[in-house]
Amino acid sequence: MKKKILYLLFPMVFGSVFFAACRKDNAVSRVPYVYVNAVIYPNSLDFIPISGSIYVNNYGNRGIVVYRMEADVFFAYDRTCPYDPENPLARVVLEPSGISVKDPVCGSKFLLTDGFPYEGPSKSPLLQYRTTYNGEQLYISN
């Protein structure tokens, strides 16, 4: 009887652990935590066109990249590549498309619409910060 229960439970437990490990949203960033509380002006001083991106220096680990998807939808990510965050040269740079970034050290590429890698060795997404927009100011925080 105990063997039958074990045979029934093993696939359920193993299967749920296996599939949970394969889910994309379980990827964890290893980028060290740094307090972020920034304000930018995407319509004037720090102009960001729709589908455009800018760097915000002096915040995060190695700076922040902000992507404007729509007039009032923004995404902000740390520029530190999660593949090898201890490497001081592992900093993502904007690609000509403006919708993705690449780490020139490891070659990982990330979409700025969700922060997840689509090419290269990184399996973890970019560290994403919260954004709050009031029509004039964009607040970036963690």
N, CA, C and O atoms as a MOPAC input file, in Angstrom:
PM7 MOZYME 1SCF
protein

 N      0.81300 1    -1.19100 1     0.00000 1
 C      0.00000 1     0.00000 1     0.00000 1
 C      0.86000 1     1.26100 1     0.00000 1
 O      0.58100 1     2.21900 1    -0.72100 1
 N      1.92400 1     1.24600 1     0.83000 1
 C      2.81000 1     2.40000 1     0.90100 1
 C      3.50600 1     2.63200 1    -0.43500 1
 O      3.70400 1     3.77700 1    -0.84300 1
 N      3.88200 1     1.53800 1    -1.12500 1
 C      4.53100 1     1.67000 1    -2.42200 1
 C      3.59900 1     2.31800 1    -3.44200 1
 O      4.02800 1     3.15000 1    -4.24100 1
 N      2.32900 1     1.93500 1    -3.41200 1
 C      1.37300 1     2.50800 1    -4.35300 1
 C      1.21700 1     4.00800 1    -4.13300 1
 O      1.16500 1     4.77500 1    -5.09400 1
 N      1.14300 1     4.42600 1    -2.87700 1
 C      1.01500 1     5.85300 1    -2.56700 1
 C      2.26700 1     6.59100 1    -3.02500 1
 O      2.18500 1     7.68200 1    -3.58800 1
 N      3.42000 1     5.98600 1    -2.77700 1
 C      4.68200 1     6.60400 1    -3.19100 1
 C      4.72900 1     6.74500 1    -4.71300 1
 O      5.15000 1     7.78500 1    -5.22100 1
 N      4.30700 1     5.72200 1    -5.44000 1
 C      4.28800 1     5.77900 1    -6.91000 1
 C      3.31600 1     6.85400 1    -7.41500 1
 O      3.55200 1     7.45700 1    -8.46300 1
 N      2.24800 1     7.09100 1    -6.69100 1
 C      1.28400 1     8.11500 1    -7.08600 1
 C      1.76300 1     9.51900 1    -6.73100 1
 O      1.56600 1    10.46000 1    -7.50100 1
 N      2.38800 1     9.65700 1    -5.57200 1
 C      2.82800 1    10.98000 1    -5.12100 1
 C      4.10100 1    11.45600 1    -5.81400 1
 O      4.24500 1    12.64900 1    -6.07900 1
 N      5.01500 1    10.55600 1    -6.10700 1
 C      6.30300 1    10.95300 1    -6.69000 1
 C      6.14200 1    11.75300 1    -7.98500 1
 O      6.74600 1    12.81900 1    -8.10500 1
 N      5.35100 1    11.28400 1    -8.96300 1
 C      5.20900 1    12.08600 1   -10.18400 1
 C      4.56200 1    13.44500 1    -9.93400 1
 O      4.92500 1    14.42900 1   -10.57800 1
 N      3.61100 1    13.51000 1    -9.00700 1
 C      2.96000 1    14.79000 1    -8.74100 1
 C      3.93700 1    15.77800 1    -8.12000 1
 O      3.99600 1    16.93800 1    -8.52800 1
 N      4.70500 1    15.31900 1    -7.13000 1
 C      5.65900 1    16.20600 1    -6.46500 1
 C      6.79600 1    16.55400 1    -7.42000 1
 O      7.12200 1    17.72900 1    -7.58600 1
 N      7.40200 1    15.55200 1    -8.04700 1
 C      8.51700 1    15.80000 1    -8.95700 1
 C      8.07600 1    16.65600 1   -10.13900 1
 O      8.78100 1    17.58200 1   -10.54100 1
 N      6.91200 1    16.34400 1   -10.69000 1
 C      6.40600 1    17.09400 1   -11.84300 1
 C      6.17500 1    18.55600 1   -11.51000 1
 O      6.52700 1    19.42500 1   -12.30800 1
 N      5.59000 1    18.85500 1   -10.35200 1
 C      5.33400 1    20.25100 1   -10.00200 1
 C      6.63200 1    21.00400 1    -9.75100 1
 O      6.73800 1    22.18100 1   -10.09700 1
 N      7.62300 1    20.34400 1    -9.15200 1
 C      8.92600 1    20.99200 1    -8.93900 1
 C      9.60600 1    21.21600 1   -10.27700 1
 O     10.16600 1    22.28600 1   -10.51700 1
 N      9.56300 1    20.22200 1   -11.14700 1
 C     10.20900 1    20.33700 1   -12.45800 1
 C      9.60100 1    21.46700 1   -13.28300 1
 O     10.32700 1    22.29200 1   -13.83800 1
 N      8.27300 1    21.50800 1   -13.36600 1
 C      7.62500 1    22.53700 1   -14.17900 1
 C      7.75400 1    23.91800 1   -13.55900 1
 O      7.84700 1    24.90700 1   -14.28700 1
 N      7.76200 1    24.01400 1   -12.24000 1
 C      7.96600 1    25.31700 1   -11.59100 1
 C      9.36300 1    25.83900 1   -11.89000 1
 O      9.54900 1    27.04300 1   -12.07200 1
 N     10.35000 1    24.94300 1   -11.94300 1
 C     11.71600 1    25.37100 1   -12.23600 1
 C     11.86200 1    25.84300 1   -13.67300 1
 O     12.76000 1    26.62800 1   -13.97300 1
 N     11.00300 1    25.38300 1   -14.56100 1
 C     11.08800 1    25.75700 1   -15.97100 1
 C     10.33400 1    27.03400 1   -16.29100 1
 O     10.49400 1    27.57800 1   -17.38400 1
 N      9.53700 1    27.51500 1   -15.39300 1
 C      8.76000 1    28.71700 1   -15.67700 1
 C      9.66600 1    29.92200 1   -15.79200 1
 O     10.60700 1    30.08600 1   -15.01600 1
 N      9.37700 1    30.75100 1   -16.75400 1
 C     10.18600 1    31.93500 1   -17.03500 1
 C     10.21200 1    32.91400 1   -15.86300 1
 O     11.24300 1    33.53300 1   -15.59800 1
 N      9.07900 1    33.06200 1   -15.15400 1
 C      9.02500 1    34.05300 1   -14.09400 1
 C      9.73900 1    33.61800 1   -12.82300 1
 O      9.78700 1    34.38700 1   -11.86300 1
 N     10.29800 1    32.40400 1   -12.78500 1
 C     11.06200 1    31.95900 1   -11.63100 1
 C     12.52800 1    32.36500 1   -11.72600 1
 O     13.28500 1    32.16900 1   -10.77500 1
 N     12.93200 1    32.92100 1   -12.84500 1
 C     14.31300 1    33.36300 1   -12.98100 1
 C     14.56400 1    34.49100 1   -11.98700 1
 O     13.74200 1    35.39600 1   -11.83800 1
 N     15.69600 1    34.42900 1   -11.31600 1
 C     16.00700 1    35.39100 1   -10.26600 1
 C     17.24800 1    36.17800 1   -10.64200 1
 O     18.23800 1    35.61900 1   -11.11300 1
 N     17.18000 1    37.47400 1   -10.42800 1
 C     18.33000 1    38.32800 1   -10.69400 1
 C     19.31300 1    38.24300 1    -9.52900 1
 O     18.90800 1    38.22600 1    -8.36700 1
 N     20.58700 1    38.19200 1    -9.84500 1
 C     21.62800 1    38.16800 1    -8.82000 1
 C     22.27400 1    39.54000 1    -8.66400 1
 O     23.30100 1    39.66300 1    -7.99600 1
 N     21.70100 1    40.55300 1    -9.25700 1
 C     22.24300 1    41.89900 1    -9.16900 1
 C     22.06400 1    42.38600 1    -7.73100 1
 O     20.96100 1    42.31100 1    -7.19000 1
 N     23.13300 1    42.88500 1    -7.10700 1
 C     23.02200 1    43.34100 1    -5.71100 1
 C     22.00300 1    44.46800 1    -5.55200 1
 O     21.83500 1    45.30700 1    -6.43800 1
 N     21.33400 1    44.46600 1    -4.41200 1
 C     20.33700 1    45.48700 1    -4.10500 1
 C     21.02800 1    46.82200 1    -3.83100 1
 O     21.97800 1    46.88800 1    -3.05100 1
 N     20.54700 1    47.87500 1    -4.47200 1
 C     20.99100 1    49.24200 1    -4.22700 1
 C     19.72700 1    50.08900 1    -4.14300 1
 O     18.85500 1    49.99000 1    -5.00600 1
 N     19.62700 1    50.90600 1    -3.13100 1
 C     18.45200 1    51.75700 1    -2.96400 1
 C     18.34600 1    52.72100 1    -4.13600 1
 O     19.32300 1    53.37900 1    -4.49600 1
 N     17.14900 1    52.80400 1    -4.73700 1
 C     16.89800 1    53.69300 1    -5.87500 1
 C     15.65500 1    54.53000 1    -5.59000 1
 O     14.59900 1    54.00200 1    -5.24200 1
 N     15.80100 1    55.84000 1    -5.74300 1
 C     14.68800 1    56.77200 1    -5.61600 1
 C     15.01100 1    57.95400 1    -6.52600 1
 O     15.58900 1    58.94800 1    -6.08600 1
 N     14.63300 1    57.83400 1    -7.79900 1
 C     14.99200 1    58.84100 1    -8.80500 1
 C     13.74200 1    59.47300 1    -9.40200 1
 O     12.67400 1    58.86100 1    -9.43100 1
 N     13.89000 1    60.68900 1    -9.87200 1
 C     12.81900 1    61.39900 1   -10.57100 1
 C     13.39700 1    61.94200 1   -11.86400 1
 O     14.43100 1    62.61000 1   -11.85900 1
 N     12.71800 1    61.65100 1   -12.98600 1
 C     13.12700 1    62.22500 1   -14.26900 1
 C     11.90400 1    62.85300 1   -14.93400 1
 O     10.76300 1    62.60900 1   -14.54000 1
 N     12.17400 1    63.66200 1   -15.94700 1
 C     11.12000 1    64.38600 1   -16.65700 1
 C     11.11800 1    63.94300 1   -18.12000 1
 O     11.78300 1    64.56100 1   -18.95200 1
 N     10.37300 1    62.87200 1   -18.44600 1
 C     10.44700 1    62.28000 1   -19.78400 1
 C      9.83800 1    63.11600 1   -20.91000 1
 O      9.98900 1    62.77000 1   -22.08200 1
 N      9.15700 1    64.20200 1   -20.57300 1
 C      8.58100 1    65.05700 1   -21.61500 1
 C      9.38500 1    66.32500 1   -21.85200 1
 O      9.09000 1    67.08400 1   -22.77600 1
 N     10.40500 1    66.56300 1   -21.02100 1
 C     11.17800 1    67.79300 1   -21.18600 1
 C     12.66600 1    67.54100 1   -20.99100 1
 O     13.35400 1    67.18500 1   -21.94800 1
 N     13.17700 1    67.71400 1   -19.78700 1
 C     14.61900 1    67.60600 1   -19.53000 1
 C     15.21300 1    66.26800 1   -19.96200 1
 O     16.27100 1    66.22400 1   -20.59100 1
 N     14.54000 1    65.20000 1   -19.62800 1
 C     15.02400 1    63.84700 1   -19.94200 1
 C     14.13700 1    63.23300 1   -21.01500 1
 O     13.61200 1    62.13500 1   -20.83100 1
 N     13.96900 1    63.91900 1   -22.11400 1
 C     13.00000 1    63.53000 1   -23.13500 1
 C     13.17500 1    62.08700 1   -23.58600 1
 O     14.27200 1    61.65200 1   -23.93400 1
 N     12.06200 1    61.35800 1   -23.56800 1
 C     12.02900 1    59.97500 1   -24.05900 1
 C     10.85200 1    59.87700 1   -25.03000 1
 O      9.69900 1    60.00200 1   -24.61700 1
 N     11.13100 1    59.65500 1   -26.31100 1
 C     10.01700 1    59.48200 1   -27.25000 1
 C      9.35300 1    58.12400 1   -27.03300 1
 O      9.95300 1    57.22800 1   -26.43800 1
 N      8.13100 1    57.96800 1   -27.50600 1
 C      7.46200 1    56.66700 1   -27.43800 1
 C      8.30600 1    55.66500 1   -28.21700 1
 O      8.76800 1    55.96000 1   -29.32000 1
 N      8.50500 1    54.49500 1   -27.65000 1
 C      9.38800 1    53.43500 1   -28.17400 1
 C     10.85500 1    53.83600 1   -28.11500 1
 O     11.68300 1    53.28300 1   -28.83900 1
 N     11.17700 1    54.79700 1   -27.25400 1
 C     12.55600 1    55.23700 1   -27.08800 1
 C     13.08900 1    54.90600 1   -25.70900 1
 O     12.33400 1    54.53400 1   -24.81100 1
 N     14.39300 1    55.04500 1   -25.55000 1
 C     15.06300 1    54.70800 1   -24.29800 1
 C     16.12700 1    55.73900 1   -23.97100 1
 O     16.66800 1    56.40000 1   -24.85800 1
 N     16.41600 1    55.86500 1   -22.68800 1
 C     17.52800 1    56.70600 1   -22.24200 1
 C     18.23200 1    56.02000 1   -21.07800 1
 O     17.68900 1    55.11700 1   -20.44100 1
 N     19.45700 1    56.47500 1   -20.81900 1
 C     20.19100 1    56.05800 1   -19.62800 1
 C     19.95600 1    57.08800 1   -18.53300 1
 O     19.89400 1    58.29000 1   -18.79500 1
 N     19.82700 1    56.60500 1   -17.31500 1
 C     19.78100 1    57.47900 1   -16.14400 1
 C     20.98500 1    57.07600 1   -15.30100 1
 O     20.98400 1    56.02600 1   -14.65800 1
 N     22.00000 1    57.91200 1   -15.31200 1
 C     23.24100 1    57.59800 1   -14.59900 1
 C     23.13600 1    57.96400 1   -13.12300 1
 O     22.22600 1    58.68300 1   -12.71000 1
 N     24.06900 1    57.46500 1   -12.34800 1
 C     24.18900 1    57.74500 1   -10.91400 1
 C     23.08300 1    57.12000 1   -10.07400 1
 O     22.87800 1    57.53600 1    -8.93400 1
 N     22.37200 1    56.14400 1   -10.60000 1
 C     21.37300 1    55.39300 1    -9.84800 1
 C     21.56500 1    53.91900 1   -10.14900 1
 O     22.11000 1    53.55300 1   -11.19000 1
 N     21.11100 1    53.07100 1    -9.22500 1
 C     21.26800 1    51.63300 1    -9.42100 1
 C     22.71900 1    51.22100 1    -9.24400 1
 O     23.52100 1    51.95900 1    -8.67200 1
 N     23.04600 1    50.04200 1    -9.73900 1
 C     24.41700 1    49.54700 1    -9.63200 1
 C     25.33500 1    50.19200 1   -10.66100 1
 O     26.39200 1    50.72200 1   -10.31800 1
 N     24.92900 1    50.14300 1   -11.91000 1
 C     25.74100 1    50.70200 1   -12.99700 1
 C     24.90600 1    51.61100 1   -13.89500 1
 O     25.15900 1    51.73800 1   -15.09300 1
 N     23.91900 1    52.23200 1   -13.29000 1
 C     23.01500 1    53.08400 1   -14.05100 1
 C     21.71200 1    52.35800 1   -14.32500 1
 O     21.56200 1    51.17000 1   -14.03800 1
 N     20.76900 1    53.10800 1   -14.89200 1
 C     19.44700 1    52.57600 1   -15.19900 1
 C     19.14700 1    52.89600 1   -16.65600 1
 O     19.54500 1    53.94500 1   -17.16100 1
 N     18.44800 1    51.99500 1   -17.32600 1
 C     17.94100 1    52.26400 1   -18.66400 1
 C     16.41800 1    52.31600 1   -18.55200 1
 O     15.79200 1    51.42400 1   -17.98000 1
 N     15.83400 1    53.38300 1   -19.11200 1
 C     14.38600 1    53.57500 1   -19.07000 1
 C     13.85400 1    53.46700 1   -20.49200 1
 O     14.36200 1    54.10400 1   -21.41500 1
 N     12.82600 1    52.65200 1   -20.64700 1
 C     12.17500 1    52.45400 1   -21.94600 1
 C     10.74400 1    52.96400 1   -21.84700 1
 O     10.02700 1    52.64400 1   -20.89900 1
 N     10.33100 1    53.76700 1   -22.84000 1
 C      8.96200 1    54.29400 1   -22.88400 1
 C      8.19400 1    53.52100 1   -23.95300 1
 O      8.41700 1    53.70600 1   -25.14900 1
 N      7.28500 1    52.65100 1   -23.50500 1
 C      6.52600 1    51.81700 1   -24.43100 1
 C      5.35000 1    52.58400 1   -25.04100 1
 O      5.09200 1    52.48700 1   -26.24000 1
 N      4.64800 1    53.33900 1   -24.21200 1
 C      3.51500 1    54.15900 1   -24.64200 1
 C      3.64800 1    55.50800 1   -23.94100 1
 O      4.57700 1    55.72200 1   -23.16200 1
 N      2.72400 1    56.40700 1   -24.22000 1
 C      2.80500 1    57.74900 1   -23.64000 1
 C      2.91000 1    57.72200 1   -22.11600 1
 O      3.58700 1    58.56600 1   -21.52700 1
 N      2.24800 1    56.76500 1   -21.47700 1
 C      2.27000 1    56.70700 1   -20.01600 1
 C      2.70000 1    55.34500 1   -19.46600 1
 O      2.37900 1    55.01300 1   -18.32400 1
 N      3.41900 1    54.55700 1   -20.26400 1
 C      3.90600 1    53.24100 1   -19.83000 1
 C      5.42900 1    53.21800 1   -19.94500 1
 O      5.98300 1    53.35900 1   -21.03500 1
 N      6.09400 1    53.03900 1   -18.80500 1
 C      7.55300 1    53.05700 1   -18.74200 1
 C      8.07100 1    51.79300 1   -18.06800 1
 O      7.39800 1    51.21200 1   -17.21700 1
 N      9.26100 1    51.37700 1   -18.45200 1
 C      9.96800 1    50.28200 1   -17.80900 1
 C     11.36800 1    50.78000 1   -17.46900 1
 O     12.00300 1    51.45800 1   -18.27700 1
 N     11.84800 1    50.44400 1   -16.27200 1
 C     13.18200 1    50.85200 1   -15.83800 1
 C     13.94400 1    49.63500 1   -15.33800 1
 O     13.43700 1    48.85700 1   -14.52900 1
 N     15.17300 1    49.48300 1   -15.83300 1
 C     16.00300 1    48.33200 1   -15.48500 1
 C     17.40400 1    48.78000 1   -15.09400 1
 O     17.92000 1    49.77700 1   -15.60000 1
 N     18.00500 1    48.02500 1   -14.18900 1
 C     19.40600 1    48.25700 1   -13.86600 1
 C     20.24200 1    47.82800 1   -15.05600 1
 O     19.91600 1    46.84900 1   -15.72700 1
 N     21.31200 1    48.54900 1   -15.32100 1
 C     22.15700 1    48.22900 1   -16.47200 1
 C     23.13800 1    47.09700 1   -16.19300 1
 O     23.84900 1    46.67100 1   -17.10200 1
 N     23.19400 1    46.60100 1   -14.96600 1
 C     24.07900 1    45.49300 1   -14.62700 1
 C     23.55500 1    44.20400 1   -15.23800 1
 O     22.39700 1    43.84100 1   -15.02600 1
 N     24.39800 1    43.50700 1   -15.99500 1
 C     23.98900 1    42.23200 1   -16.57800 1
 C     23.89600 1    41.17800 1   -15.47800 1
 O     24.85100 1    41.00500 1   -14.72100 1
 N     22.76800 1    40.46700 1   -15.36700 1
 C     22.61500 1    39.47000 1   -14.31100 1
 C     23.43500 1    38.20600 1   -14.52400 1
 O     23.54300 1    37.38700 1   -13.61100 1
 N     24.01200 1    38.02700 1   -15.70000 1
 C     24.80300 1    36.81400 1   -15.95400 1
 C     26.06500 1    36.79800 1   -15.09800 1
 O     26.40000 1    35.76500 1   -14.51800 1
 N     26.76700 1    37.92000 1   -15.00900 1
 C     27.98600 1    38.02500 1   -14.21500 1
 C     28.02600 1    39.39800 1   -13.56000 1
 O     28.82000 1    40.25000 1   -13.95900 1
 N     27.17400 1    39.62500 1   -12.55000 1
 C     27.06700 1    40.96500 1   -11.97000 1
 C     28.31500 1    41.43200 1   -11.22100 1
 O     28.45400 1    42.62200 1   -10.94100 1
 N     29.22300 1    40.50800 1   -10.89300 1
 C     30.45100 1    40.89900 1   -10.20500 1
 C     31.46200 1    41.52700 1   -11.16400 1
 O     32.37100 1    42.23300 1   -10.72800 1
 N     31.31000 1    41.27900 1   -12.45000 1
 C     32.21600 1    41.83900 1   -13.45100 1
 C     31.87400 1    43.31600 1   -13.65200 1
 O     30.76400 1    43.62700 1   -14.08400 1
 N     32.80200 1    44.23900 1   -13.34800 1
 C     32.48300 1    45.66800 1   -13.46900 1
 C     32.21500 1    46.12400 1   -14.90200 1
 O     31.66300 1    47.20500 1   -15.10900 1
 N     32.59400 1    45.32400 1   -15.88300 1
 C     32.34900 1    45.68000 1   -17.27900 1
 C     31.01800 1    45.14000 1   -17.80400 1
 O     30.62400 1    45.44300 1   -18.93100 1
 N     30.32800 1    44.34300 1   -16.98900 1
 C     29.05900 1    43.73300 1   -17.40300 1
 C     27.93500 1    44.76200 1   -17.27300 1
 O     27.18300 1    44.75300 1   -16.29900 1
 N     27.83200 1    45.63800 1   -18.25500 1
 C     26.82900 1    46.71500 1   -18.27100 1
 C     26.15100 1    46.70800 1   -19.62200 1
 O     26.81300 1    46.79900 1   -20.65600 1
 N     24.82400 1    46.59800 1   -19.61800 1
 C     24.09300 1    46.54000 1   -20.87700 1
 C     24.07400 1    47.90600 1   -21.55800 1
 O     24.04900 1    48.95200 1   -20.91000 1
 N     24.08600 1    47.85700 1   -22.88600 1
 C     24.03300 1    49.07300 1   -23.70400 1
 C     22.87700 1    48.94300 1   -24.68400 1
 O     22.51800 1    47.84300 1   -25.10400 1
 N     22.30400 1    50.08500 1   -25.03700 1
 C     21.18800 1    50.09400 1   -25.97400 1
 C     21.62100 1    49.61300 1   -27.35000 1
 O     22.70300 1    49.95200 1   -27.82900 1
 N     20.76800 1    48.82600 1   -27.97200 1
 C     20.98900 1    48.41300 1   -29.35100 1
 C     20.30400 1    49.43600 1   -30.26300 1
 O     19.43300 1    50.17600 1   -29.80600 1
 N     20.68000 1    49.48800 1   -31.53200 1
 C     20.09300 1    50.47000 1   -32.44900 1
 C     18.56300 1    50.43300 1   -32.52100 1
 O     17.93600 1    51.45800 1   -32.79100 1
 N     17.96500 1    49.28200 1   -32.28500 1
 C     16.49800 1    49.17200 1   -32.33800 1
 C     15.82400 1    50.01100 1   -31.25700 1
 O     14.68700 1    50.45000 1   -31.42800 1
 N     16.52200 1    50.23400 1   -30.14400 1
 C     15.96100 1    50.98900 1   -29.03100 1
 C     15.03500 1    50.19400 1   -28.14700 1
 O     14.59100 1    50.70200 1   -27.11700 1
 N     14.72600 1    48.95600 1   -28.51400 1
 C     13.82100 1    48.12800 1   -27.72000 1
 C     14.55900 1    46.99200 1   -27.01200 1
 O     13.95000 1    46.18700 1   -26.30800 1
 N     15.86500 1    46.93900 1   -27.20600 1
 C     16.64700 1    45.90000 1   -26.55000 1
 C     18.01000 1    46.44800 1   -26.13600 1
 O     18.47100 1    47.48200 1   -26.61900 1
 N     18.63200 1    45.70700 1   -25.22100 1
 C     19.97400 1    46.04600 1   -24.75600 1
 C     20.83400 1    44.79600 1   -24.83600 1
 O     20.32900 1    43.67300 1   -24.86800 1
 N     22.14900 1    45.01300 1   -24.86700 1
 C     23.08900 1    43.90100 1   -24.97900 1
 C     24.24400 1    44.12600 1   -24.02700 1
 O     24.72400 1    45.24700 1   -23.86300 1
 N     24.68400 1    43.04400 1   -23.39900 1
 C     25.90700 1    43.09000 1   -22.59500 1
 C     27.05600 1    42.72600 1   -23.52700 1
 O     27.13100 1    41.58400 1   -23.98100 1
 N     27.95600 1    43.66600 1   -23.82700 1
 C     29.05600 1    43.35900 1   -24.74900 1
 C     30.05000 1    42.34100 1   -24.19600 1
 O     30.83200 1    41.77200 1   -24.95700 1
 N     30.03300 1    42.10200 1   -22.88900 1
 C     30.97500 1    41.14700 1   -22.29000 1
 C     30.54300 1    39.70800 1   -22.56400 1
 O     31.32400 1    38.92400 1   -23.10400 1
 N     29.29900 1    39.34600 1   -22.19600 1
 C     28.85300 1    37.95200 1   -22.36800 1
 C     28.00400 1    37.75400 1   -23.61600 1
 O     27.79100 1    36.62100 1   -24.04700 1
 N     27.51400 1    38.85300 1   -24.20300 1
 C     26.70800 1    38.74600 1   -25.41500 1
 C     25.22800 1    38.55600 1   -25.17800 1
 O     24.47200 1    38.40400 1   -26.13900 1
 N     24.78300 1    38.55900 1   -23.92300 1
 C     23.35300 1    38.39900 1   -23.64900 1
 C     22.58800 1    39.62200 1   -24.12900 1
 O     23.04600 1    40.75700 1   -23.99800 1
 N     21.39500 1    39.36000 1   -24.69600 1
 C     20.51300 1    40.42600 1   -25.15500 1
 C     19.19300 1    40.32400 1   -24.40400 1
 O     18.69700 1    39.22800 1   -24.14400 1
 N     18.63000 1    41.48200 1   -24.05600 1
 C     17.41500 1    41.54600 1   -23.25500 1
 C     16.41600 1    42.48200 1   -23.91600 1
 O     16.79000 1    43.53600 1   -24.43200 1
 N     15.14400 1    42.09700 1   -23.90000 1
 C     14.08100 1    42.97500 1   -24.38500 1
 C     13.71700 1    43.97000 1   -23.28900 1
 O     13.63200 1    43.59900 1   -22.11800 1
 N     13.50400 1    45.21200 1   -23.65400 1
 C     13.13800 1    46.22800 1   -22.67000 1
 C     11.64600 1    46.23600 1   -22.36200 1
 O     11.20600 1    46.99900 1   -21.50200 1
 N     10.86200 1    45.41200 1   -23.04000 1
 C      9.43300 1    45.31200 1   -22.74700 1
 C      9.15200 1    44.42100 1   -21.54200 1
 O      8.11000 1    44.55300 1   -20.89900 1
 N     10.08800 1    43.50400 1   -21.23200 1
 C      9.90800 1    42.65000 1   -20.05700 1
 C     11.20100 1    42.36900 1   -19.29800 1
 O     11.15100 1    41.81800 1   -18.19800 1
 N     12.35800 1    42.73300 1   -19.85300 1
 C     13.62900 1    42.53900 1   -19.17500 1
 C     14.23200 1    41.15800 1   -19.31400 1
 O     15.32300 1    40.91000 1   -18.80100 1
 N     13.54200 1    40.24500 1   -20.00100 1
 C     14.03700 1    38.87300 1   -20.10000 1
 C     15.02300 1    38.71900 1   -21.25000 1
 O     14.91900 1    39.40400 1   -22.26700 1
 N     15.99000 1    37.80400 1   -21.07700 1
 C     16.96700 1    37.56800 1   -22.14100 1
 C     16.34800 1    36.79600 1   -23.30500 1
 O     15.47700 1    35.95000 1   -23.10400 1
 N     16.79900 1    37.09100 1   -24.50600 1
 C     16.35100 1    36.33400 1   -25.67200 1
 C     17.52300 1    35.78000 1   -26.46200 1
 O     17.32600 1    35.06300 1   -27.44300 1
 N     18.73600 1    36.10400 1   -26.04800 1
 C     19.93200 1    35.58200 1   -26.70900 1
 C     21.07700 1    35.65200 1   -25.71000 1
 O     21.11300 1    36.53800 1   -24.85600 1
 N     22.01800 1    34.70900 1   -25.82400 1
 C     23.18800 1    34.71000 1   -24.95600 1
 C     23.03600 1    33.78600 1   -23.76500 1
 O     22.02200 1    33.10000 1   -23.63800 1
 N     24.03600 1    33.76000 1   -22.88700 1
 C     24.05200 1    32.79900 1   -21.78900 1
 C     23.17200 1    33.15800 1   -20.59300 1
 O     22.87900 1    32.28200 1   -19.77900 1
 N     22.74500 1    34.39700 1   -20.45700 1
 C     21.96000 1    34.77200 1   -19.27800 1
 C     20.59800 1    34.09300 1   -19.28900 1
 O     19.91000 1    34.06300 1   -20.31000 1
 N     20.22500 1    33.55600 1   -18.14900 1
 C     18.89700 1    32.96000 1   -17.96700 1
 C     18.03300 1    33.85100 1   -17.07500 1
 O     16.82300 1    33.64700 1   -16.98300 1
 N     18.63900 1    34.82500 1   -16.42800 1
 C     17.92200 1    35.72000 1   -15.53000 1
 C     17.57700 1    37.02700 1   -16.22500 1
 O     18.31000 1    37.47500 1   -17.10700 1
 N     16.46800 1    37.64000 1   -15.83400 1
 C     16.08800 1    38.92600 1   -16.41900 1
 C     16.90800 1    40.05800 1   -15.81100 1
 O     17.57800 1    39.88300 1   -14.79300 1
 N     16.84500 1    41.21400 1   -16.44900 1
 C     17.42500 1    42.41300 1   -15.87300 1
 C     16.66800 1    42.75800 1   -14.59600 1
 O     15.47900 1    42.46300 1   -14.47400 1
 N     17.35500 1    43.37800 1   -13.65100 1
 C     16.70400 1    43.82200 1   -12.42500 1
 C     15.79500 1    44.99600 1   -12.76500 1
 O     16.26000 1    46.02600 1   -13.25400 1
 N     14.49800 1    44.84100 1   -12.50700 1
 C     13.52900 1    45.87000 1   -12.86300 1
 C     13.17600 1    46.71700 1   -11.65200 1
 O     13.03500 1    46.21400 1   -10.53800 1
 N     13.03600 1    48.02300 1   -11.89800 1
 C     12.61800 1    48.96400 1   -10.86800 1
 C     11.16600 1    49.36600 1   -11.10400 1
 O     10.65800 1    49.26800 1   -12.22100 1
 N     10.50900 1    49.81600 1   -10.04800 1
 C      9.13900 1    50.32500 1   -10.15300 1
 C      9.14600 1    51.68400 1   -10.81800 1
 O     10.06500 1    52.47900 1   -10.62000 1
 N      8.12300 1    51.94900 1   -11.60300 1
 C      7.96300 1    53.26900 1   -12.20500 1
 C      6.55900 1    53.78100 1   -11.89600 1
 O      5.58300 1    53.03200 1   -11.94400 1
 N      6.48000 1    55.05200 1   -11.58300 1
 C      5.20700 1    55.72300 1   -11.34500 1
 C      5.25500 1    57.03500 1   -12.11200 1
 O      6.18500 1    57.82600 1   -11.95200 1
 N      4.24800 1    57.26000 1   -12.94400 1
 C      4.23500 1    58.44500 1   -13.80900 1
 C      2.99600 1    59.28000 1   -13.52300 1
 O      1.88400 1    58.75500 1   -13.46300 1
 N      3.19400 1    60.59100 1   -13.34500 1
 C      2.05200 1    61.47900 1   -13.05100 1
 C      1.74000 1    62.41900 1   -14.21400 1
 O      1.02400 1    63.40400 1   -14.03400 1
 N      2.25800 1    62.13200 1   -15.38300 1
 C      2.02900 1    62.98400 1   -16.54100 1
 C      3.14600 1    63.97800 1   -16.78000 1
 O      3.27200 1    64.52800 1   -17.87500 1
 N      3.96000 1    64.21100 1   -15.75700 1
 C      5.10500 1    65.13200 1   -15.87300 1
 C      6.38500 1    64.49000 1   -15.36400 1
 O      7.42700 1    64.54800 1   -16.01700 1
 N      6.29500 1    63.87800 1   -14.19100 1
 C      7.47800 1    63.28000 1   -13.57800 1
 C      7.35100 1    61.75800 1   -13.57700 1
 O      6.27200 1    61.20300 1   -13.37000 1
 N      8.49400 1    61.09900 1   -13.81600 1
 C      8.57100 1    59.64600 1   -13.72900 1
 C      9.40200 1    59.31700 1   -12.49700 1
 O     10.57100 1    59.69000 1   -12.40500 1
 N      8.78500 1    58.61300 1   -11.55100 1
 C      9.47900 1    58.19400 1   -10.34800 1
 C      9.97300 1    56.76700 1   -10.55300 1
 O      9.22200 1    55.89100 1   -10.98300 1
 N     11.23600 1    56.55000 1   -10.24100 1
 C     11.85600 1    55.22300 1   -10.36200 1
 C     12.31700 1    54.83000 1    -8.96700 1
 O     13.06200 1    55.56600 1    -8.32000 1
 N     11.87200 1    53.66900 1    -8.50800 1
 C     12.22800 1    53.23400 1    -7.15300 1
 C     12.24100 1    51.72000 1    -7.05600 1
 O     11.86500 1    51.00900 1    -7.98800 1
 N     12.68600 1    51.25000 1    -5.90200 1
 C     12.61800 1    49.81200 1    -5.63900 1
 C     11.92600 1    49.56300 1    -4.33000 1
 O     11.76700 1    48.41100 1    -3.92500 1

